mmCIF file of C-alpha atoms in Angstrom:
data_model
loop_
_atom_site.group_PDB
_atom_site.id
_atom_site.type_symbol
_atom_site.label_atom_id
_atom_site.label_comp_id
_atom_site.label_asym_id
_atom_site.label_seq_id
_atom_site.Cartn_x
_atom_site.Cartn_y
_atom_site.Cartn_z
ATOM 1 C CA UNK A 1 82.473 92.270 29.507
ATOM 2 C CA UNK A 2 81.813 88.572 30.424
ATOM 3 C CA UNK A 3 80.924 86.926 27.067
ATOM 4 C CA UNK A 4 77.692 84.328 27.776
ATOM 5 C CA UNK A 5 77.877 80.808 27.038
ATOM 6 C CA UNK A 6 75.726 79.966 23.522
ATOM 7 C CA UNK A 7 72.610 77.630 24.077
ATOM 8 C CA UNK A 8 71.398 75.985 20.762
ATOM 9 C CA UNK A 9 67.824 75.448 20.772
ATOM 10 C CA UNK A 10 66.033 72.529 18.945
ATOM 11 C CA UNK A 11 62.911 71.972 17.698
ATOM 12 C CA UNK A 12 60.933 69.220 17.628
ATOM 13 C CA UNK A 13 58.069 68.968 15.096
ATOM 14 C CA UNK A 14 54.946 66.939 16.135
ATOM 15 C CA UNK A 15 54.617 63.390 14.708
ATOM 16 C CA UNK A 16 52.680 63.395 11.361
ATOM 17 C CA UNK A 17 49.732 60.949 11.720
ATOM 18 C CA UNK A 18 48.611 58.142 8.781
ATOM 19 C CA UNK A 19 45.021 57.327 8.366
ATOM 20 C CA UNK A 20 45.142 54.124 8.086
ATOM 21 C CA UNK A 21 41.143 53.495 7.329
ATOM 22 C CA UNK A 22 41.521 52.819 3.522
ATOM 23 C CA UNK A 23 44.082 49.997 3.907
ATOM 24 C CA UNK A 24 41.543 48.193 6.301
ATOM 25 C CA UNK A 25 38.811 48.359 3.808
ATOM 26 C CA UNK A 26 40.757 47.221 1.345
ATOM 27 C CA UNK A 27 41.922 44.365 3.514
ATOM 28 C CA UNK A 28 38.452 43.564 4.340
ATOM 29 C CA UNK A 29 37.484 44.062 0.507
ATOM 30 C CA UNK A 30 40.194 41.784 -0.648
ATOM 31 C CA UNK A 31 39.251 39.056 1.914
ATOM 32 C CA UNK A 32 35.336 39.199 0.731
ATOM 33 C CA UNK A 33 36.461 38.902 -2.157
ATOM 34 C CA UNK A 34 38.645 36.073 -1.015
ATOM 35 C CA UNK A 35 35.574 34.172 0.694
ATOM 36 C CA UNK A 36 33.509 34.820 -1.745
ATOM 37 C CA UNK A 37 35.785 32.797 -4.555
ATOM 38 C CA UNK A 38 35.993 30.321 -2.072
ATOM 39 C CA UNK A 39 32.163 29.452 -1.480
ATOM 40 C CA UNK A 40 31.716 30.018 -5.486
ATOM 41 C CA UNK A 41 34.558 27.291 -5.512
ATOM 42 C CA UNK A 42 32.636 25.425 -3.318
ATOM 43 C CA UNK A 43 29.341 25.673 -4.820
ATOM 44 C CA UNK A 44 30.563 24.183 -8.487
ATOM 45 C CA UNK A 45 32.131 21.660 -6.597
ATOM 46 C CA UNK A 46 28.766 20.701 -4.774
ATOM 47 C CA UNK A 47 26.935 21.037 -8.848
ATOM 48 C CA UNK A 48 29.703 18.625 -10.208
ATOM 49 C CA UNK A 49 29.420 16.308 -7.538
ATOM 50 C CA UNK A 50 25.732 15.938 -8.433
ATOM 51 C CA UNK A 51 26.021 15.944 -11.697
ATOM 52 C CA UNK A 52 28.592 13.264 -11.499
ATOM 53 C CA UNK A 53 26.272 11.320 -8.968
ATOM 54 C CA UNK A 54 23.115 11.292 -11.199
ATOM 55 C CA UNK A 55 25.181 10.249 -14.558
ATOM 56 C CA UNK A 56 26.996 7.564 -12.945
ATOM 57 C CA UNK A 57 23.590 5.997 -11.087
ATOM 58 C CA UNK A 58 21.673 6.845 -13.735
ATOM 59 C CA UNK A 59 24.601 4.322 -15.623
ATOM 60 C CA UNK A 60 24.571 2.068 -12.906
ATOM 61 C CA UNK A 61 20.493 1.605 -13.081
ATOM 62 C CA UNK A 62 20.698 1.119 -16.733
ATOM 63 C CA UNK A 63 23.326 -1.176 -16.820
ATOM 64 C CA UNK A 64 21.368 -3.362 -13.461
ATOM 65 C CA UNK A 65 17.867 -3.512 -16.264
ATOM 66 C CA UNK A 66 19.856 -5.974 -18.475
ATOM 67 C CA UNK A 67 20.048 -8.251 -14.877
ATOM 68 C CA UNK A 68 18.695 -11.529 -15.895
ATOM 69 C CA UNK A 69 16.533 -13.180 -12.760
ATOM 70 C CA UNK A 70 16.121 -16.701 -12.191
ATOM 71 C CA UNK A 71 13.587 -19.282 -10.773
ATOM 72 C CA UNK A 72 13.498 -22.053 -8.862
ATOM 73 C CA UNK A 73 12.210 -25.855 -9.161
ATOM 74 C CA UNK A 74 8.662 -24.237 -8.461
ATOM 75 C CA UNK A 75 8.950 -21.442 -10.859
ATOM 76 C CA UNK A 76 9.132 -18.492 -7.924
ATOM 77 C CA UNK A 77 11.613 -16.072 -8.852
ATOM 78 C CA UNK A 78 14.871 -16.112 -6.753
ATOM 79 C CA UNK A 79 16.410 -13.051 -5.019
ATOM 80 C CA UNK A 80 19.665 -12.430 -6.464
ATOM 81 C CA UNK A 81 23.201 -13.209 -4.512
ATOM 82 C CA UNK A 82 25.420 -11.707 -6.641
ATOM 83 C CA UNK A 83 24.974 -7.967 -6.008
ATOM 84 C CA UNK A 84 27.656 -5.612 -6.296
ATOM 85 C CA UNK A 85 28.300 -3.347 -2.424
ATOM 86 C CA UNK A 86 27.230 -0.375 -2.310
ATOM 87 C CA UNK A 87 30.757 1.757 -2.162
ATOM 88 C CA UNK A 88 30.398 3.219 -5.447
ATOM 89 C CA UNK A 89 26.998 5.476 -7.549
ATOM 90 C CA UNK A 90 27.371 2.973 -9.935
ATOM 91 C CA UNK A 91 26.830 0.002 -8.093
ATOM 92 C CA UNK A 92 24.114 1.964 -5.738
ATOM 93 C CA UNK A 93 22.106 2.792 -9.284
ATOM 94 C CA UNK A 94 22.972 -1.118 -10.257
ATOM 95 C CA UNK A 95 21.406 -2.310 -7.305
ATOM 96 C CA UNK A 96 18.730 -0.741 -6.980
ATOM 97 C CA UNK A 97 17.579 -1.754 -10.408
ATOM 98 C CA UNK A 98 18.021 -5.186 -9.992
ATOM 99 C CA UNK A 99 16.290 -5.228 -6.446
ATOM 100 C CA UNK A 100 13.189 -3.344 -7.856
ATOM 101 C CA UNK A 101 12.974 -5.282 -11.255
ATOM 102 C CA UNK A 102 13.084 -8.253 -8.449
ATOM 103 C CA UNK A 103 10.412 -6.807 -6.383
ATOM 104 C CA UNK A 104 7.970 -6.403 -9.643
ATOM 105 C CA UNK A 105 8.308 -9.841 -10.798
ATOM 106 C CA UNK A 106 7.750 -11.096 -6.719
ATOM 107 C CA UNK A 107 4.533 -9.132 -7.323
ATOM 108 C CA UNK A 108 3.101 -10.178 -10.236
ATOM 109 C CA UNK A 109 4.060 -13.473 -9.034
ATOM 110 C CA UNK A 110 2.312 -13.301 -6.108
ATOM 111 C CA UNK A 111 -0.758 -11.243 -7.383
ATOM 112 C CA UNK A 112 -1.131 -14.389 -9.944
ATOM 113 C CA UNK A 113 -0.763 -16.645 -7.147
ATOM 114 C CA UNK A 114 -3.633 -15.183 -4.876
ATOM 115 C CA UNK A 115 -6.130 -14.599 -8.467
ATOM 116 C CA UNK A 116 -6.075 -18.579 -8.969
ATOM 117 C CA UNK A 117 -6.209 -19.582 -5.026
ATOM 118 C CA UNK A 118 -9.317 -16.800 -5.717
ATOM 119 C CA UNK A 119 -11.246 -19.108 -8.378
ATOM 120 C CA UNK A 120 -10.117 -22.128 -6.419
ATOM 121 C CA UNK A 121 -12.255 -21.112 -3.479
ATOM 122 C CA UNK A 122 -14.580 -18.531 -4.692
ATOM 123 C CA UNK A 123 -17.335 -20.369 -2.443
ATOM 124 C CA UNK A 124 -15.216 -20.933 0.580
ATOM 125 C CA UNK A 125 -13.782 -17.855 1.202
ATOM 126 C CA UNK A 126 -12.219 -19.156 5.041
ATOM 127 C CA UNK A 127 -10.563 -21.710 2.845
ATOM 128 C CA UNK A 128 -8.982 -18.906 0.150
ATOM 129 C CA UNK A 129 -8.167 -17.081 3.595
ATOM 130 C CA UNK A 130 -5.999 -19.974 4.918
ATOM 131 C CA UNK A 131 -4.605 -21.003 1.925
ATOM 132 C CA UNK A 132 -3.365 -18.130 0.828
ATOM 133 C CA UNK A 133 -1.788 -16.758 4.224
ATOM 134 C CA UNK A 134 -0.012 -19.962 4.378
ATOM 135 C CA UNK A 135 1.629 -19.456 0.273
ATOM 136 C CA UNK A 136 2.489 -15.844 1.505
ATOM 137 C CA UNK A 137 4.153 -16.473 4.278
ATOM 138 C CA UNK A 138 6.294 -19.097 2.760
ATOM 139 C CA UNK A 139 7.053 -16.838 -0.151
ATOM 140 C CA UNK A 140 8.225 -13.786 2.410
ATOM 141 C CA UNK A 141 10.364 -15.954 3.983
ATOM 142 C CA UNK A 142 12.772 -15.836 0.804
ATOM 143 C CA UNK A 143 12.245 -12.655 -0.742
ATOM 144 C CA UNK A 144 15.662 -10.451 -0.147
ATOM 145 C CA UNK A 145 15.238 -8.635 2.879
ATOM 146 C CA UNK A 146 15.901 -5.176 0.572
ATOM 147 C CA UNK A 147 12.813 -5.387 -0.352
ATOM 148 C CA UNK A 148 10.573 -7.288 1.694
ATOM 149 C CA UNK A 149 8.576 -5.003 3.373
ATOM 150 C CA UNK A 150 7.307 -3.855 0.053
ATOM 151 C CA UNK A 151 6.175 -7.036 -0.932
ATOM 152 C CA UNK A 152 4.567 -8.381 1.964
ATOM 153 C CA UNK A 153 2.784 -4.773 1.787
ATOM 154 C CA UNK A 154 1.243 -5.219 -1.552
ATOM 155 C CA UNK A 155 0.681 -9.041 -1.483
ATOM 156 C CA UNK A 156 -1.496 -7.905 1.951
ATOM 157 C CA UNK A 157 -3.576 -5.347 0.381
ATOM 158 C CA UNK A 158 -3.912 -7.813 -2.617
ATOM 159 C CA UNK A 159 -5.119 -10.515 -0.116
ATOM 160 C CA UNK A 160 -7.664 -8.302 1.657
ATOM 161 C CA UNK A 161 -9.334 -7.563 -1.694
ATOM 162 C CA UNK A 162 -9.904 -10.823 -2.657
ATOM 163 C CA UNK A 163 -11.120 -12.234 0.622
ATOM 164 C CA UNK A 164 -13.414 -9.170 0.556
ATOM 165 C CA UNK A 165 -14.854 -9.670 -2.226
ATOM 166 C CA UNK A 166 -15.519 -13.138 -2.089
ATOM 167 C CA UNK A 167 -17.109 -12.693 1.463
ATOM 168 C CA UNK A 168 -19.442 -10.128 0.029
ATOM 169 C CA UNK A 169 -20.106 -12.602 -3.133
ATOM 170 C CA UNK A 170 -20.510 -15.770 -0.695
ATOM 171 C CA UNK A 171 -23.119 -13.804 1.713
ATOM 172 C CA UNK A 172 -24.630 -12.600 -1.367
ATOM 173 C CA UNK A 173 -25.177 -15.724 -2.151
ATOM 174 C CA UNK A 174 -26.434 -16.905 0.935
ATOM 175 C CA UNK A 175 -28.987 -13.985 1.498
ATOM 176 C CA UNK A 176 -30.495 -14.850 -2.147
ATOM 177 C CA UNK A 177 -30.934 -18.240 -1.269
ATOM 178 C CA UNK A 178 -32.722 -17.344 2.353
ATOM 179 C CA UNK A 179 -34.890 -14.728 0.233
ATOM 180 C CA UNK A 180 -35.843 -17.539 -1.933
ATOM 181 C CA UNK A 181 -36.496 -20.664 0.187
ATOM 182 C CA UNK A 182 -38.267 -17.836 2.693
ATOM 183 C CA UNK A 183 -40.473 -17.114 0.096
ATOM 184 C CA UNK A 184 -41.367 -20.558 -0.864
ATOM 185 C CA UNK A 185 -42.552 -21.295 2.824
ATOM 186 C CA UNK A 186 -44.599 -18.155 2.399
ATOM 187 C CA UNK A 187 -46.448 -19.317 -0.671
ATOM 188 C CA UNK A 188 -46.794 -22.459 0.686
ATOM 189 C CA UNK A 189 -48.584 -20.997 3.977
ATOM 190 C CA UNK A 190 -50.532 -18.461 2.157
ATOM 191 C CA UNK A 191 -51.869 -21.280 -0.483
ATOM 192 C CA UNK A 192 -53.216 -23.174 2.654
ATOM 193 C CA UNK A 193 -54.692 -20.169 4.326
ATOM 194 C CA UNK A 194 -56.290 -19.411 1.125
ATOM 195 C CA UNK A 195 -57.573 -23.483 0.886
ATOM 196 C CA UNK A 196 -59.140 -23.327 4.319
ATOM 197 C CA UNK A 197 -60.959 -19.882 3.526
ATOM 198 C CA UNK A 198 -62.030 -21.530 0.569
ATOM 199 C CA UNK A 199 -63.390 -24.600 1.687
ATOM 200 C CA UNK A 200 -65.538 -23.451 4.388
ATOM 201 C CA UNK A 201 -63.322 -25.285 6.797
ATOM 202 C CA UNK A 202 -63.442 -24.384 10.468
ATOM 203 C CA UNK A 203 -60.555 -26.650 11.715
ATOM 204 C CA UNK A 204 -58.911 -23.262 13.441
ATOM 205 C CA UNK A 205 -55.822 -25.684 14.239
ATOM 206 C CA UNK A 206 -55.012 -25.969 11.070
ATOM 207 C CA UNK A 207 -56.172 -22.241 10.270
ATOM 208 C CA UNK A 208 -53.838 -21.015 12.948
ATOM 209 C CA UNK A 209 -50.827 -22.780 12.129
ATOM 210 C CA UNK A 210 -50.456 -21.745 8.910
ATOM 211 C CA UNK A 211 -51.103 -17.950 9.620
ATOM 212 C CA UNK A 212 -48.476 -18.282 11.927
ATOM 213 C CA UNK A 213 -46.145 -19.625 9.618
ATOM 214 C CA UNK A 214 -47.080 -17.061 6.686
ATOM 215 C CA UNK A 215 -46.274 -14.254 9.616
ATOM 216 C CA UNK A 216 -43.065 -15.830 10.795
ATOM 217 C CA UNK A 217 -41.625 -16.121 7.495
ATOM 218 C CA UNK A 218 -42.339 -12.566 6.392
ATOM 219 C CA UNK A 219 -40.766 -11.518 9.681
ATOM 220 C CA UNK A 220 -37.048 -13.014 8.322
ATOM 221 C CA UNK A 221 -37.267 -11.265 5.428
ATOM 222 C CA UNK A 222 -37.213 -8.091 7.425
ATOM 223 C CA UNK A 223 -33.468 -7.934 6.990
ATOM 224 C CA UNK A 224 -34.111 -8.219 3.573
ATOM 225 C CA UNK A 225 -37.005 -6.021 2.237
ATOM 226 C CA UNK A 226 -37.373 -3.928 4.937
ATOM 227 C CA UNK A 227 -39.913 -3.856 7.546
ATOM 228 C CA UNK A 228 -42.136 -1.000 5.410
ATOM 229 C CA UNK A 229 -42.586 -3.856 2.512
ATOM 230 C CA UNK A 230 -42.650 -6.951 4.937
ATOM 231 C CA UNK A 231 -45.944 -5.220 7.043
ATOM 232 C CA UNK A 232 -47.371 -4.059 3.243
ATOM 233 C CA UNK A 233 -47.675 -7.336 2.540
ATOM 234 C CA UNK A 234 -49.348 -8.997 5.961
ATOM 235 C CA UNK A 235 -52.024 -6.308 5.759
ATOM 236 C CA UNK A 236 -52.357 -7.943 1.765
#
């Protein structure tokens, strides 16, 4: 009997799968978490950085109020030239004292200034005009050009107000003194009239001129009374 050659016979198991979704999430948990530290990192960073801004301007702006300012031959203060740069907080807040304690004093300065130019002129207002746009524009010509804008703003505004109201005083003025030489001439007209009636006089020359004259000089104080009270009193 033939004797058959022996065969071995393997078998091969299937591959055994992983799941690998939990170490993903907690590779994507670990780098949240990552990123998050990392903007709270940068967050305190961005709160100290303030903080450390403020204190040291806040320094610098105290230490720039002890600034002493001087003044020239003419008494107008002089715009300081001995600043620190601006490369630190410090000197920022230091200069920015110094330049607005600067800018008050141009101020009252100038608001001092334009108050006595005010009296000087308070019947001429043209003159206060001219005289004072002249003083200001000679004083912005040395303020510090930091903060120039600022002063020529205010000392403009101050300006206006005082020509203003010494325009509206002047004309004030002038319309009172109208009113009362108009109303001479119109006593002086109507005393006539009343003479001629009077006297029995029938010189209607004379009669006619001074009616006229009483009319015309109500009719310019129509700008002044009104026209209701200026035709009350012709029908008088």
């Amino acid at each position: 009997m033939a004797i058959k050659p022996y065969i071995s016979k393997t078998t091969v198991s299937p591959a055994v799968s992983f799941n690998t979704a939990g170490i993903v999430k907690a590779g994507s948990i670990q780098a949240s978490s990552m990123l998050g530290t990392a903007r709270v990192m940068d967050k305190i960073g961005d709160l100290a950085f303030a903080e450390g801004k403020e204190v040291r301007t806040r320094e610098g702006m105290e230490s720039g109020a002890s600034y002493k300012l001087m003044r020239d031959e003419t008494g107008q203060v002089i715009a300081p030239n001995d600043l620190p740069p601006q490369d630190t907080f410090f000197n920022e807040g230091y200069r920015k004292s110094v330049l607005t304690k600067y800018a008050n004093d141009l101020q009252l300065d100038v608001s001092r200034t334009l108050q006595g130019l005010s009296l000087k002129h308070r019947f001429k207002p043209e003159e206060f005009q001219e005289e004072s746009t002249n003083y200001l524009r000679a004083t912005f010509e040395s303020v510090d050009p930091a903060v120039r804008n600022d002063v020529e703003r205010y000392a403009g505004e101050r300006q206006r107000q005082h020509y203003s109201a010494l325009s509206n005083k002047h004309q004030n003025r002038v319309d009172n003194q109208t009113v009362r030489s108009t109303e001479l001439l119109i006593d002086q007209s109507r005393n006539e009239l009343r003479n001629h009636v009077l006297s029995g006089s029938k010189d209607m020359e004379a009669y006619t001129s001074a009616f006229n004259t009483w009319t015309d000089n109500l009719d310019k104080l129509r700008p002044y009374i009104g026209e209701d009270n200026v035709n009350i009193r012709k029908a008088a």
